[in-house]
PDB file of C-alpha atoms in Angstrom:
ATOM      1  CA  UNK A 286      25.006   1.381  25.540  1.00  0.00           C
ATOM      2  CA  UNK A 287      22.589   3.546  27.517  1.00  0.00           C
ATOM      3  CA  UNK A 288      22.954   6.574  25.236  1.00  0.00           C
ATOM      4  CA  UNK A 289      22.772   4.813  21.889  1.00  0.00           C
ATOM      5  CA  UNK A 290      20.224   2.116  22.744  1.00  0.00           C
ATOM      6  CA  UNK A 291      18.447   3.251  25.904  1.00  0.00           C
ATOM      7  CA  UNK A 292      17.094   6.564  24.587  1.00  0.00           C
ATOM      8  CA  UNK A 293      15.706   5.226  21.268  1.00  0.00           C
ATOM      9  CA  UNK A 294      14.199   2.253  23.107  1.00  0.00           C
ATOM     10  CA  UNK A 295      12.567   4.573  25.657  1.00  0.00           C
ATOM     11  CA  UNK A 296      11.119   6.743  22.893  1.00  0.00           C
ATOM     12  CA  UNK A 297       9.797   3.641  21.105  1.00  0.00           C
ATOM     13  CA  UNK A 298       8.188   2.317  24.276  1.00  0.00           C
ATOM     14  CA  UNK A 299       6.602   5.674  25.173  1.00  0.00           C
ATOM     15  CA  UNK A 300       5.332   6.752  21.751  1.00  0.00           C
ATOM     16  CA  UNK A 301       4.602   3.377  20.071  1.00  0.00           C
ATOM     17  CA  UNK A 302       4.106   0.542  22.543  1.00  0.00           C
ATOM     18  CA  UNK A 303       2.353   2.493  25.316  1.00  0.00           C
ATOM     19  CA  UNK A 304      -0.289   4.067  23.014  1.00  0.00           C
ATOM     20  CA  UNK A 305      -1.024   0.618  21.605  1.00  0.00           C
ATOM     21  CA  UNK A 306      -1.482  -0.747  25.137  1.00  0.00           C
ATOM     22  CA  UNK A 307      -3.815   2.168  25.877  1.00  0.00           C
ATOM     23  CA  UNK A 308      -5.798   1.409  22.717  1.00  0.00           C
ATOM     24  CA  UNK A 309      -6.226  -2.203  23.824  1.00  0.00           C
ATOM     25  CA  UNK A 310      -7.458  -1.007  27.226  1.00  0.00           C
ATOM     26  CA  UNK A 311      -9.911   1.513  25.727  1.00  0.00           C
ATOM     27  CA  UNK A 312     -11.231  -1.192  23.389  1.00  0.00           C
ATOM     28  CA  UNK A 313     -12.443  -3.030  26.502  1.00  0.00           C
ATOM     29  CA  UNK A 314     -14.476  -0.031  27.690  1.00  0.00           C
ATOM     30  CA  UNK A 315     -17.510   2.012  26.622  1.00  0.00           C
ATOM     31  CA  UNK A 316     -15.514   5.271  26.621  1.00  0.00           C
ATOM     32  CA  UNK A 317     -17.108   8.034  24.554  1.00  0.00           C
ATOM     33  CA  UNK A 318     -13.828   9.882  24.108  1.00  0.00           C
ATOM     34  CA  UNK A 319     -15.142  13.167  25.460  1.00  0.00           C
ATOM     35  CA  UNK A 320     -15.726  12.391  29.144  1.00  0.00           C
ATOM     36  CA  UNK A 321     -13.494  10.952  31.887  1.00  0.00           C
ATOM     37  CA  UNK A 322     -16.099   8.286  32.673  1.00  0.00           C
ATOM     38  CA  UNK A 323     -15.814   4.794  31.253  1.00  0.00           C
ATOM     39  CA  UNK A 324     -16.917   1.296  32.171  1.00  0.00           C
ATOM     40  CA  UNK A 325     -15.115  -1.978  31.537  1.00  0.00           C
ATOM     41  CA  UNK A 326     -17.304  -4.069  29.218  1.00  0.00           C
ATOM     42  CA  UNK A 327     -14.816  -6.785  28.293  1.00  0.00           C
ATOM     43  CA  UNK A 328     -14.942  -8.129  24.735  1.00  0.00           C
ATOM     44  CA  UNK A 329     -18.338  -6.655  23.931  1.00  0.00           C
ATOM     45  CA  UNK A 330     -16.857  -4.170  21.457  1.00  0.00           C
ATOM     46  CA  UNK A 331     -15.163  -6.996  19.553  1.00  0.00           C
ATOM     47  CA  UNK A 332     -18.388  -9.016  19.452  1.00  0.00           C
ATOM     48  CA  UNK A 333     -20.214  -5.992  18.038  1.00  0.00           C
ATOM     49  CA  UNK A 334     -17.357  -5.421  15.636  1.00  0.00           C
ATOM     50  CA  UNK A 335     -17.545  -8.775  13.904  1.00  0.00           C
ATOM     51  CA  UNK A 336     -21.330  -8.659  13.822  1.00  0.00           C
ATOM     52  CA  UNK A 337     -21.208  -5.298  12.062  1.00  0.00           C
ATOM     53  CA  UNK A 338     -21.854  -5.779   8.337  1.00  0.00           C
ATOM     54  CA  UNK A 339     -20.390  -2.377   7.458  1.00  0.00           C
ATOM     55  CA  UNK A 340     -17.122  -3.061   9.265  1.00  0.00           C
ATOM     56  CA  UNK A 341     -16.855  -6.504   7.680  1.00  0.00           C
ATOM     57  CA  UNK A 342     -17.356  -4.880   4.275  1.00  0.00           C
ATOM     58  CA  UNK A 343     -14.561  -2.443   5.098  1.00  0.00           C
ATOM     59  CA  UNK A 344     -12.358  -5.354   6.196  1.00  0.00           C
ATOM     60  CA  UNK A 345     -13.019  -7.115   2.892  1.00  0.00           C
ATOM     61  CA  UNK A 346     -12.114  -3.964   0.967  1.00  0.00           C
ATOM     62  CA  UNK A 347      -8.863  -3.688   2.918  1.00  0.00           C
ATOM     63  CA  UNK A 348      -7.978  -7.310   2.174  1.00  0.00           C
ATOM     64  CA  UNK A 349      -8.647  -6.711  -1.517  1.00  0.00           C
ATOM     65  CA  UNK A 350      -6.389  -3.644  -1.464  1.00  0.00           C
ATOM     66  CA  UNK A 351      -3.659  -5.554   0.409  1.00  0.00           C
ATOM     67  CA  UNK A 352      -3.654  -8.210  -2.315  1.00  0.00           C
ATOM     68  CA  UNK A 353      -4.017  -6.086  -5.447  1.00  0.00           C
ATOM     69  CA  UNK A 354      -2.101  -2.873  -4.686  1.00  0.00           C
ATOM     70  CA  UNK A 355       1.265  -4.463  -3.725  1.00  0.00           C
ATOM     71  CA  UNK A 356       1.053  -7.051  -6.520  1.00  0.00           C
ATOM     72  CA  UNK A 357       0.275  -4.574  -9.316  1.00  0.00           C
ATOM     73  CA  UNK A 358       2.687  -1.923  -8.016  1.00  0.00           C
ATOM     74  CA  UNK A 359       5.602  -4.338  -7.659  1.00  0.00           C
ATOM     75  CA  UNK A 360       5.041  -5.945 -11.072  1.00  0.00           C
ATOM     76  CA  UNK A 361       4.973  -2.537 -12.784  1.00  0.00           C
ATOM     77  CA  UNK A 362       7.905  -1.211 -10.746  1.00  0.00           C
ATOM     78  CA  UNK A 363       9.991  -4.302 -11.526  1.00  0.00           C
ATOM     79  CA  UNK A 364       9.200  -4.070 -15.229  1.00  0.00           C
ATOM     80  CA  UNK A 365      10.133  -0.389 -15.371  1.00  0.00           C
ATOM     81  CA  UNK A 366      13.255  -0.904 -13.256  1.00  0.00           C
ATOM     82  CA  UNK A 367      14.406  -3.694 -15.558  1.00  0.00           C
ATOM     83  CA  UNK A 368      13.852  -1.505 -18.605  1.00  0.00           C
ATOM     84  CA  UNK A 369      15.932   1.394 -17.282  1.00  0.00           C
ATOM     85  CA  UNK A 370      18.775  -0.804 -16.013  1.00  0.00           C
ATOM     86  CA  UNK A 371      19.154  -3.903 -18.188  1.00  0.00           C
ATOM     87  CA  UNK A 372      16.480  -3.457 -20.838  1.00  0.00           C
ATOM     88  CA  UNK A 373      18.657  -1.766 -23.442  1.00  0.00           C
ATOM     89  CA  UNK A 374      20.170  -3.259 -26.620  1.00  0.00           C
ATOM     90  CA  UNK A 375      20.774  -6.999 -26.614  1.00  0.00           C
ATOM     91  CA  UNK A 376      24.318  -6.481 -27.904  1.00  0.00           C
ATOM     92  CA  UNK A 377      27.261  -4.739 -26.253  1.00  0.00           C
ATOM     93  CA  UNK A 378      27.481  -3.721 -22.587  1.00  0.00           C
ATOM     94  CA  UNK A 379      24.542  -4.338 -20.269  1.00  0.00           C
ATOM     95  CA  UNK A 380      22.643  -1.081 -19.992  1.00  0.00           C
ATOM     96  CA  UNK A 381      19.148   0.337 -19.837  1.00  0.00           C
ATOM     97  CA  UNK A 382      17.028   2.159 -22.361  1.00  0.00           C
ATOM     98  CA  UNK A 383      18.267   5.385 -23.854  1.00  0.00           C
ATOM     99  CA  UNK A 384      17.404   8.420 -21.680  1.00  0.00           C
ATOM    100  CA  UNK A 385      16.643   6.090 -18.765  1.00  0.00           C
ATOM    101  CA  UNK A 386      17.535   8.831 -16.255  1.00  0.00           C
ATOM    102  CA  UNK A 387      14.720  10.966 -17.646  1.00  0.00           C
ATOM    103  CA  UNK A 388      12.206   8.127 -17.212  1.00  0.00           C
ATOM    104  CA  UNK A 389      13.432   7.636 -13.660  1.00  0.00           C
ATOM    105  CA  UNK A 390      12.822  11.275 -12.715  1.00  0.00           C
ATOM    106  CA  UNK A 391       9.420  11.464 -14.404  1.00  0.00           C
ATOM    107  CA  UNK A 392       8.140   8.248 -12.843  1.00  0.00           C
ATOM    108  CA  UNK A 393       9.308   9.347  -9.381  1.00  0.00           C
ATOM    109  CA  UNK A 394       7.467  12.675  -9.596  1.00  0.00           C
ATOM    110  CA  UNK A 395       4.044  11.434  -8.285  1.00  0.00           C
ATOM    111  CA  UNK A 396       5.688  10.192  -5.077  1.00  0.00           C
ATOM    112  CA  UNK A 397       6.799  13.686  -4.050  1.00  0.00           C
ATOM    113  CA  UNK A 398       3.215  14.997  -4.200  1.00  0.00           C
ATOM    114  CA  UNK A 399       1.370  14.762  -0.850  1.00  0.00           C
ATOM    115  CA  UNK A 400      -1.243  12.004  -0.782  1.00  0.00           C
ATOM    116  CA  UNK A 401      -4.099  14.415  -0.051  1.00  0.00           C
ATOM    117  CA  UNK A 402      -3.181  16.500  -3.107  1.00  0.00           C
ATOM    118  CA  UNK A 403      -3.116  13.367  -5.259  1.00  0.00           C
ATOM    119  CA  UNK A 404      -6.533  12.372  -3.961  1.00  0.00           C
ATOM    120  CA  UNK A 405      -8.065  15.782  -4.623  1.00  0.00           C
ATOM    121  CA  UNK A 406      -6.433  15.968  -8.064  1.00  0.00           C
ATOM    122  CA  UNK A 407      -7.753  12.590  -9.181  1.00  0.00           C
ATOM    123  CA  UNK A 408     -11.197  13.220  -7.716  1.00  0.00           C
ATOM    124  CA  UNK A 409     -11.419  16.171 -10.113  1.00  0.00           C
ATOM    125  CA  UNK A 410     -10.090  14.071 -13.012  1.00  0.00           C
ATOM    126  CA  UNK A 411     -12.686  11.360 -12.291  1.00  0.00           C
ATOM    127  CA  UNK A 412     -15.497  13.899 -11.984  1.00  0.00           C
ATOM    128  CA  UNK A 413     -18.354  13.276 -14.469  1.00  0.00           C
ATOM    129  CA  UNK A 414     -17.454  16.589 -16.109  1.00  0.00           C
ATOM    130  CA  UNK A 415     -13.734  16.117 -15.552  1.00  0.00           C
ATOM    131  CA  UNK A 416     -10.670  15.573 -17.691  1.00  0.00           C
ATOM    132  CA  UNK A 417     -10.925  11.788 -18.076  1.00  0.00           C
ATOM    133  CA  UNK A 418     -14.421  11.777 -19.544  1.00  0.00           C
ATOM    134  CA  UNK A 419     -13.480  14.724 -21.748  1.00  0.00           C
ATOM    135  CA  UNK A 420     -10.500  12.831 -23.195  1.00  0.00           C
ATOM    136  CA  UNK A 421     -12.565   9.689 -23.709  1.00  0.00           C
ATOM    137  CA  UNK A 422     -15.172  11.763 -25.533  1.00  0.00           C
ATOM    138  CA  UNK A 423     -12.520  13.178 -27.844  1.00  0.00           C
ATOM    139  CA  UNK A 424     -11.533   9.685 -29.001  1.00  0.00           C
ATOM    140  CA  UNK A 425     -15.132   8.735 -29.718  1.00  0.00           C
ATOM    141  CA  UNK A 426     -16.074   6.902 -26.503  1.00  0.00           C
ATOM    142  CA  UNK A 427     -19.310   8.813 -26.014  1.00  0.00           C
ATOM    143  CA  UNK A 428     -20.702   6.180 -23.648  1.00  0.00           C
ATOM    144  CA  UNK A 429     -18.463   7.664 -20.945  1.00  0.00           C
ATOM    145  CA  UNK A 430     -20.002  11.115 -21.201  1.00  0.00           C
ATOM    146  CA  UNK A 431     -20.796  12.254 -17.639  1.00  0.00           C
ATOM    147  CA  UNK A 432     -19.806   8.824 -16.302  1.00  0.00           C
ATOM    148  CA  UNK A 433     -19.253   8.853 -12.527  1.00  0.00           C
ATOM    149  CA  UNK A 434     -16.094   6.741 -12.078  1.00  0.00           C
ATOM    150  CA  UNK A 435     -16.148   7.096  -8.303  1.00  0.00           C
ATOM    151  CA  UNK A 436     -19.933   6.983  -8.092  1.00  0.00           C
ATOM    152  CA  UNK A 437     -20.427   3.641  -9.816  1.00  0.00           C
ATOM    153  CA  UNK A 438     -19.975   0.478  -7.744  1.00  0.00           C
ATOM    154  CA  UNK A 439     -18.412  -1.317 -10.736  1.00  0.00           C
ATOM    155  CA  UNK A 440     -15.573   1.161 -11.169  1.00  0.00           C
ATOM    156  CA  UNK A 441     -15.095   2.957  -7.828  1.00  0.00           C
ATOM    157  CA  UNK A 442     -12.617   0.499  -6.320  1.00  0.00           C
ATOM    158  CA  UNK A 443     -10.706  -0.012  -9.571  1.00  0.00           C
ATOM    159  CA  UNK A 444     -10.351   3.739 -10.079  1.00  0.00           C
ATOM    160  CA  UNK A 445      -9.113   4.135  -6.500  1.00  0.00           C
ATOM    161  CA  UNK A 446      -6.575   1.310  -6.831  1.00  0.00           C
ATOM    162  CA  UNK A 447      -5.229   2.944  -9.990  1.00  0.00           C
ATOM    163  CA  UNK A 448      -4.570   6.182  -8.097  1.00  0.00           C
ATOM    164  CA  UNK A 449      -2.707   4.419  -5.270  1.00  0.00           C
ATOM    165  CA  UNK A 450      -0.609   2.391  -7.708  1.00  0.00           C
ATOM    166  CA  UNK A 451       0.129   5.494  -9.806  1.00  0.00           C
ATOM    167  CA  UNK A 452       1.374   7.366  -6.752  1.00  0.00           C
ATOM    168  CA  UNK A 453       3.789   4.641  -5.570  1.00  0.00           C
ATOM    169  CA  UNK A 454       5.068   2.830  -8.642  1.00  0.00           C
ATOM    170  CA  UNK A 455       7.775   5.435  -9.328  1.00  0.00           C
ATOM    171  CA  UNK A 456       9.251   5.228  -5.844  1.00  0.00           C
ATOM    172  CA  UNK A 457       9.469   1.450  -5.891  1.00  0.00           C
ATOM    173  CA  UNK A 458      10.878   1.536  -9.390  1.00  0.00           C
ATOM    174  CA  UNK A 459      13.771   3.642  -8.057  1.00  0.00           C
ATOM    175  CA  UNK A 460      14.155   1.204  -5.138  1.00  0.00           C
ATOM    176  CA  UNK A 461      14.396  -1.740  -7.521  1.00  0.00           C
ATOM    177  CA  UNK A 462      16.754   0.154  -9.830  1.00  0.00           C
ATOM    178  CA  UNK A 463      19.188   0.523  -6.918  1.00  0.00           C
ATOM    179  CA  UNK A 464      18.814  -3.183  -6.093  1.00  0.00           C
ATOM    180  CA  UNK A 465      19.352  -4.310  -9.699  1.00  0.00           C
ATOM    181  CA  UNK A 466      22.439  -2.125 -10.017  1.00  0.00           C
ATOM    182  CA  UNK A 467      23.875  -4.088  -7.105  1.00  0.00           C
ATOM    183  CA  UNK A 468      23.762  -7.268  -9.194  1.00  0.00           C
ATOM    184  CA  UNK A 469      27.120  -7.801 -10.980  1.00  0.00           C
ATOM    185  CA  UNK A 470      26.910  -7.063 -14.709  1.00  0.00           C
ATOM    186  CA  UNK A 471      28.844 -10.288 -15.337  1.00  0.00           C
ATOM    187  CA  UNK A 472      25.818 -12.255 -14.145  1.00  0.00           C
ATOM    188  CA  UNK A 473      23.605 -10.707 -16.829  1.00  0.00           C
ATOM    189  CA  UNK A 474      26.337 -11.093 -19.435  1.00  0.00           C
ATOM    190  CA  UNK A 475      26.672 -14.798 -18.627  1.00  0.00           C
ATOM    191  CA  UNK A 476      22.903 -15.223 -18.965  1.00  0.00           C
ATOM    192  CA  UNK A 477      23.002 -13.437 -22.325  1.00  0.00           C
ATOM    193  CA  UNK A 478      25.804 -15.698 -23.560  1.00  0.00           C
ATOM    194  CA  UNK A 479      23.777 -18.752 -22.503  1.00  0.00           C
ATOM    195  CA  UNK A 480      20.910 -17.508 -24.656  1.00  0.00           C
ATOM    196  CA  UNK A 481      18.532 -16.436 -21.892  1.00  0.00           C
ATOM    197  CA  UNK A 482      15.828 -14.042 -23.061  1.00  0.00           C
ATOM    198  CA  UNK A 483      14.633 -11.011 -21.146  1.00  0.00           C
ATOM    199  CA  UNK A 484      11.783 -12.824 -19.383  1.00  0.00           C
ATOM    200  CA  UNK A 485      14.021 -15.742 -18.466  1.00  0.00           C
ATOM    201  CA  UNK A 486      16.652 -13.340 -17.136  1.00  0.00           C
ATOM    202  CA  UNK A 487      14.067 -11.488 -15.080  1.00  0.00           C
ATOM    203  CA  UNK A 488      12.650 -14.624 -13.443  1.00  0.00           C
ATOM    204  CA  UNK A 489      15.915 -16.534 -13.040  1.00  0.00           C
ATOM    205  CA  UNK A 490      18.325 -13.745 -12.090  1.00  0.00           C
ATOM    206  CA  UNK A 491      16.742 -10.394 -11.263  1.00  0.00           C
ATOM    207  CA  UNK A 492      13.879 -11.507  -9.020  1.00  0.00           C
ATOM    208  CA  UNK A 493      15.834 -14.133  -6.996  1.00  0.00           C
ATOM    209  CA  UNK A 494      18.759 -11.761  -6.401  1.00  0.00           C
ATOM    210  CA  UNK A 495      16.603  -8.852  -5.198  1.00  0.00           C
ATOM    211  CA  UNK A 496      14.109 -11.017  -3.311  1.00  0.00           C
ATOM    212  CA  UNK A 497      14.676  -9.212   0.017  1.00  0.00           C
ATOM    213  CA  UNK A 498      13.941  -5.848  -1.591  1.00  0.00           C
ATOM    214  CA  UNK A 499      10.728  -7.214  -3.104  1.00  0.00           C
ATOM    215  CA  UNK A 500       9.662  -8.643   0.249  1.00  0.00           C
ATOM    216  CA  UNK A 501      10.258  -5.313   1.988  1.00  0.00           C
ATOM    217  CA  UNK A 502       8.367  -3.449  -0.729  1.00  0.00           C
ATOM    218  CA  UNK A 503       5.445  -5.859  -0.499  1.00  0.00           C
ATOM    219  CA  UNK A 504       5.153  -5.405   3.269  1.00  0.00           C
ATOM    220  CA  UNK A 505       5.284  -1.609   3.094  1.00  0.00           C
ATOM    221  CA  UNK A 506       2.765  -1.493   0.256  1.00  0.00           C
ATOM    222  CA  UNK A 507       0.508  -3.877   2.146  1.00  0.00           C
ATOM    223  CA  UNK A 508       0.599  -1.634   5.218  1.00  0.00           C
ATOM    224  CA  UNK A 509      -0.248   1.358   3.027  1.00  0.00           C
ATOM    225  CA  UNK A 510      -3.130  -0.580   1.453  1.00  0.00           C
ATOM    226  CA  UNK A 511      -4.457  -1.693   4.844  1.00  0.00           C
ATOM    227  CA  UNK A 512      -4.629   1.951   5.898  1.00  0.00           C
ATOM    228  CA  UNK A 513      -5.292   3.932   2.681  1.00  0.00           C
ATOM    229  CA  UNK A 514      -7.252   6.487   4.723  1.00  0.00           C
ATOM    230  CA  UNK A 515      -5.997   9.612   2.971  1.00  0.00           C
ATOM    231  CA  UNK A 516      -6.645   8.324  -0.547  1.00  0.00           C
ATOM    232  CA  UNK A 517     -10.079   6.943   0.283  1.00  0.00           C
ATOM    233  CA  UNK A 518     -11.137  10.017   2.224  1.00  0.00           C
ATOM    234  CA  UNK A 519     -10.048  12.352  -0.567  1.00  0.00           C
ATOM    235  CA  UNK A 520     -11.569  10.292  -3.383  1.00  0.00           C
ATOM    236  CA  UNK A 521     -14.696   8.966  -1.665  1.00  0.00           C
ATOM    237  CA  UNK A 522     -15.237  10.392   1.831  1.00  0.00           C
ATOM    238  CA  UNK A 523     -18.600   8.656   2.075  1.00  0.00           C
ATOM    239  CA  UNK A 524     -17.156   5.203   1.478  1.00  0.00           C
ATOM    240  CA  UNK A 525     -18.236   4.964  -2.141  1.00  0.00           C
ATOM    241  CA  UNK A 526     -21.462   3.542  -3.580  1.00  0.00           C
ATOM    242  CA  UNK A 527     -22.794   0.805  -1.297  1.00  0.00           C
ATOM    243  CA  UNK A 528     -19.591   1.141   0.776  1.00  0.00           C
ATOM    244  CA  UNK A 529     -17.594  -0.333  -2.122  1.00  0.00           C
ATOM    245  CA  UNK A 530     -14.471   1.684  -1.230  1.00  0.00           C
ATOM    246  CA  UNK A 531     -14.928   1.955   2.544  1.00  0.00           C
ATOM    247  CA  UNK A 532     -11.845   0.889   4.513  1.00  0.00           C
ATOM    248  CA  UNK A 533     -11.390   0.128   8.211  1.00  0.00           C
ATOM    249  CA  UNK A 534      -9.592   3.381   8.987  1.00  0.00           C
ATOM    250  CA  UNK A 535     -12.516   5.380   7.554  1.00  0.00           C
ATOM    251  CA  UNK A 536     -15.030   3.448   9.620  1.00  0.00           C
ATOM    252  CA  UNK A 537     -12.800   3.913  12.672  1.00  0.00           C
ATOM    253  CA  UNK A 538     -12.753   7.679  12.106  1.00  0.00           C
ATOM    254  CA  UNK A 539     -16.539   7.808  11.711  1.00  0.00           C
ATOM    255  CA  UNK A 540     -17.138   5.729  14.814  1.00  0.00           C
ATOM    256  CA  UNK A 541     -14.809   7.835  16.964  1.00  0.00           C
ATOM    257  CA  UNK A 542     -15.567  11.377  15.855  1.00  0.00           C
ATOM    258  CA  UNK A 543     -19.063  11.178  14.353  1.00  0.00           C
ATOM    259  CA  UNK A 544     -20.635   8.700  16.761  1.00  0.00           C
ATOM    260  CA  UNK A 545     -18.468   9.435  19.820  1.00  0.00           C
ATOM    261  CA  UNK A 546     -17.734   5.742  20.436  1.00  0.00           C
ATOM    262  CA  UNK A 547     -14.016   5.749  21.149  1.00  0.00           C
ATOM    263  CA  UNK A 548     -14.125   2.343  22.826  1.00  0.00           C
ATOM    264  CA  UNK A 549     -15.596   0.770  19.707  1.00  0.00           C
ATOM    265  CA  UNK A 550     -13.175   2.725  17.505  1.00  0.00           C
ATOM    266  CA  UNK A 551     -10.242   1.486  19.602  1.00  0.00           C
ATOM    267  CA  UNK A 552     -11.407  -2.079  18.997  1.00  0.00           C
ATOM    268  CA  UNK A 553     -11.335  -1.336  15.261  1.00  0.00           C
ATOM    269  CA  UNK A 554      -7.821   0.031  15.615  1.00  0.00           C
ATOM    270  CA  UNK A 555      -6.669  -3.102  17.431  1.00  0.00           C
ATOM    271  CA  UNK A 556      -8.292  -5.265  14.749  1.00  0.00           C
ATOM    272  CA  UNK A 557      -6.511  -3.252  12.037  1.00  0.00           C
ATOM    273  CA  UNK A 558      -3.163  -3.689  13.820  1.00  0.00           C
ATOM    274  CA  UNK A 559      -3.719  -7.445  14.120  1.00  0.00           C
ATOM    275  CA  UNK A 560      -4.632  -7.750  10.432  1.00  0.00           C
ATOM    276  CA  UNK A 561      -1.466  -5.810   9.535  1.00  0.00           C
ATOM    277  CA  UNK A 562       0.715  -8.117  11.642  1.00  0.00           C
ATOM    278  CA  UNK A 563      -0.930 -11.177  10.085  1.00  0.00           C
ATOM    279  CA  UNK A 564      -0.275  -9.753   6.620  1.00  0.00           C
ATOM    280  CA  UNK A 565       3.414  -9.207   7.395  1.00  0.00           C
ATOM    281  CA  UNK A 566       3.713 -12.713   8.854  1.00  0.00           C
ATOM    282  CA  UNK A 567       2.141 -14.217   5.721  1.00  0.00           C
ATOM    283  CA  UNK A 568       4.591 -12.349   3.471  1.00  0.00           C
ATOM    284  CA  UNK A 569       7.592 -13.537   5.525  1.00  0.00           C
ATOM    285  CA  UNK A 570       6.255 -17.110   5.552  1.00  0.00           C
ATOM    286  CA  UNK A 571       5.623 -17.207   1.810  1.00  0.00           C
ATOM    287  CA  UNK A 572       9.074 -15.769   1.154  1.00  0.00           C
ATOM    288  CA  UNK A 573      10.681 -18.474   3.307  1.00  0.00           C
ATOM    289  CA  UNK A 574       8.615 -21.285   1.781  1.00  0.00           C
ATOM    290  CA  UNK A 575       9.460 -20.181  -1.757  1.00  0.00           C
ATOM    291  CA  UNK A 576      13.189 -20.273  -1.060  1.00  0.00           C
ATOM    292  CA  UNK A 577      14.062 -16.887   0.387  1.00  0.00           C
ATOM    293  CA  UNK A 578      16.027 -18.350   3.280  1.00  0.00           C
ATOM    294  CA  UNK A 579      17.981 -20.712   1.047  1.00  0.00           C
ATOM    295  CA  UNK A 580      18.796 -17.946  -1.449  1.00  0.00           C
ATOM    296  CA  UNK A 581      20.070 -15.733   1.368  1.00  0.00           C
ATOM    297  CA  UNK A 582      22.130 -18.579   2.804  1.00  0.00           C
ATOM    298  CA  UNK A 583      23.774 -19.301  -0.543  1.00  0.00           C
ATOM    299  CA  UNK A 584      24.586 -15.629  -1.093  1.00  0.00           C
TER     300      UNK A 584
END
C-alpha cells in the first residue's frame, strides 16, 4: 500500500498540489519575482485582473478557443474515424474505406511534430509572401496577393484555430478508431439490416457507444485550447492585431517576465486554473444531463 500508493501520492502532492498552493499565496502578494521581499495585499491582484481590459480580452479569446477547437476537432475526427472503420461498402462485411491504414498514418503525422515546429511552419505558410497566398494566386484568387492572414483581425483567430485543429485531428481520429473497433460488428450489421443510413448509424450507435471517449477527448482538447501558449506564441507572439489572438497564458508570461509582476501573474495563473476546472465540470455535467450516466449504467 505504501509503495504503490504512497510514493505516487507524495510526488503528486509535492510537484502538483504544493506549487498550486504557492501560486495562490503569491497571487495575494506584490512579489516582483526577482527579490525576496513581498507584501501581502490580499485580493488586490484579482481586482486589478478583472478590471484589466487586455486580460478580459484574452479570457474571451480562450473561451472562444475552448468552444470551437474541441467541437471542430471532434466532429472531424469522428467523421474520419467512421470512414476508416465502418464507412466502406454498404454490402458485405462491415469495414472501412479501402487503404484506410494509409489514411490513418497520414492523418496522425501532424501530431508527432512538436507544437513549436508546427507554429513556425504555419507562420511561414501564412506569411504575405508565403505558400498559401502563392497557391491562391495560382488558382486566380489575386485578391489574396500579399494578404496577411495573421495580421488581419478578421482572419487571425480563424487561421490560428485551423492550425490547432490540423495538429490534433489525426490523434483523436486514431483514438476514436480504437473506440469504434470495440463496438461489436453485429451491432452495425443489425442497424444495416434495419435500413439505417450512415448518418443515422453514427448518431444512434457510434456516438452513444463511445460517449466516454468523446467526453475525455473534449476535456483534453478544452485544456489545450485554454492554454494554447505555444501555438499562439509561435504564430502571433504579439497577441495578434488588436489582441485578437491573445490568450491568458501569453498575458501571464508578459506580466511575469516583461513587467516583473509575479504576484499579478500568479493571480492570472489561478484564474486560468479555475476556468479550466469550470470547463471540465461543465463537460461532465452536460454529459450526465444528456444521458451519459444512463448509457453507462445500461452497458
